[in-house]
Short mmCIF file of C-alpha atoms in Angstrom, two decimals:
data_model
loop_
_atom_site.label_atom_id
_atom_site.label_comp_id
_atom_site.label_asym_id
_atom_site.label_seq_id
_atom_site.Cartn_x
_atom_site.Cartn_y
_atom_site.Cartn_z
CA ASN A 84 187.02 120.43 80.99
CA GLU A 85 183.81 119.43 79.22
CA PHE A 86 182.47 117.85 82.41
CA ASN A 87 183.24 120.99 84.42
CA ALA A 88 181.59 123.20 81.82
CA GLU A 89 178.48 121.00 81.77
CA GLN A 90 178.34 120.95 85.58
CA ALA A 91 178.64 124.75 85.68
CA ARG A 92 175.80 125.05 83.14
CA ILE A 93 173.57 122.71 85.14
CA ASN A 94 174.31 124.58 88.37
CA GLU A 95 173.51 127.91 86.73
CA GLU A 96 170.21 126.56 85.36
CA ALA A 97 169.26 125.23 88.80
CA ARG A 98 170.16 128.52 90.49
CA ASP A 99 168.17 130.52 87.92
CA SER A 100 165.17 128.22 88.34
CA ILE A 101 165.27 128.44 92.13
CA GLN A 102 165.62 132.22 92.06
CA ALA A 103 162.69 132.53 89.64
CA PHE A 104 160.54 130.33 91.86
CA LEU A 105 161.54 132.20 95.01
CA SER A 106 160.67 135.58 93.51
CA ILE A 107 157.11 134.30 92.96
CA TYR A 108 156.97 132.38 96.27
CA ASN A 109 158.15 135.39 98.26
CA LYS A 110 155.39 137.69 96.97
CA THR A 111 153.16 136.21 99.67
CA LYS A 112 155.77 135.15 102.25
CA HIS A 113 157.69 138.46 102.44
CA TYR A 114 161.00 137.03 103.66
CA ASP A 115 163.85 139.51 103.96
CA TYR A 116 166.45 136.81 103.31
CA VAL A 117 166.43 133.29 101.93
CA MET A 118 169.71 131.53 102.51
CA ILE A 119 171.18 128.28 101.34
CA LYS A 120 172.75 125.99 103.90
CA ALA A 121 175.81 124.73 102.10
CA GLY A 122 179.06 123.86 103.77
CA ASP A 123 179.76 125.57 107.07
CA ASN A 124 178.48 129.04 106.18
CA LEU A 125 175.32 128.73 108.27
CA LEU A 126 176.31 127.50 111.69
CA ILE A 127 172.95 127.57 113.48
CA ALA A 128 169.40 128.47 112.54
CA ASN A 129 165.93 128.23 113.99
CA PRO A 130 164.22 125.28 112.24
CA LYS A 131 160.91 127.16 112.12
CA TYR A 132 162.42 129.31 109.37
CA ASN A 133 163.50 126.33 107.25
CA ILE A 134 161.40 126.53 104.06
CA THR A 135 163.32 123.83 102.18
CA ASN A 136 160.40 121.39 101.93
CA GLU A 137 158.03 124.11 100.71
CA VAL A 138 160.50 125.23 98.06
CA VAL A 139 161.18 121.67 96.87
CA LYS A 140 157.44 120.95 96.61
CA GLY A 141 156.91 124.20 94.70
CA LEU A 142 159.77 123.51 92.31
CA ASN A 143 158.56 119.97 91.71
CA LYS A 144 155.09 121.27 90.79
CA ARG A 145 156.67 123.49 88.12
CA TYR A 146 158.26 120.61 86.26
CA LYS A 147 156.53 117.83 84.40
CA ILE A 148 158.42 114.63 83.82
CA SER A 149 158.24 113.21 80.31
CA PRO A 150 156.49 109.82 80.08
CA ASP A 151 159.78 108.14 79.12
CA VAL A 152 161.57 109.50 82.17
CA ALA A 153 158.63 108.60 84.44
CA ALA A 154 158.67 105.02 83.13
CA ALA A 155 162.42 104.76 83.66
CA LEU A 156 162.12 106.09 87.20
CA SER A 157 159.33 103.63 87.97
CA ALA A 158 161.41 100.76 86.68
CA VAL A 159 164.36 101.78 88.87
CA THR A 160 162.25 102.22 92.02
CA GLU A 161 160.51 98.88 91.53
CA GLU A 162 163.80 96.96 91.54
#
């Protein structure tokens, strides 16, 4: 139960963060819809409308990794 509660909290934080970013991002893009492709809900889409990479880059710019985490990540990727 604790794991499920923690996972739900993390998912909610991620969703809130993405929605906050998209509200700023969309002030200049003016999309009518931004959809998530999860499971089989989106069966086909024109790739020219796929903004995933732009959103990921924008979200990554918003977050700074602590020096400890950066060092740990470097150590893992160097192995």
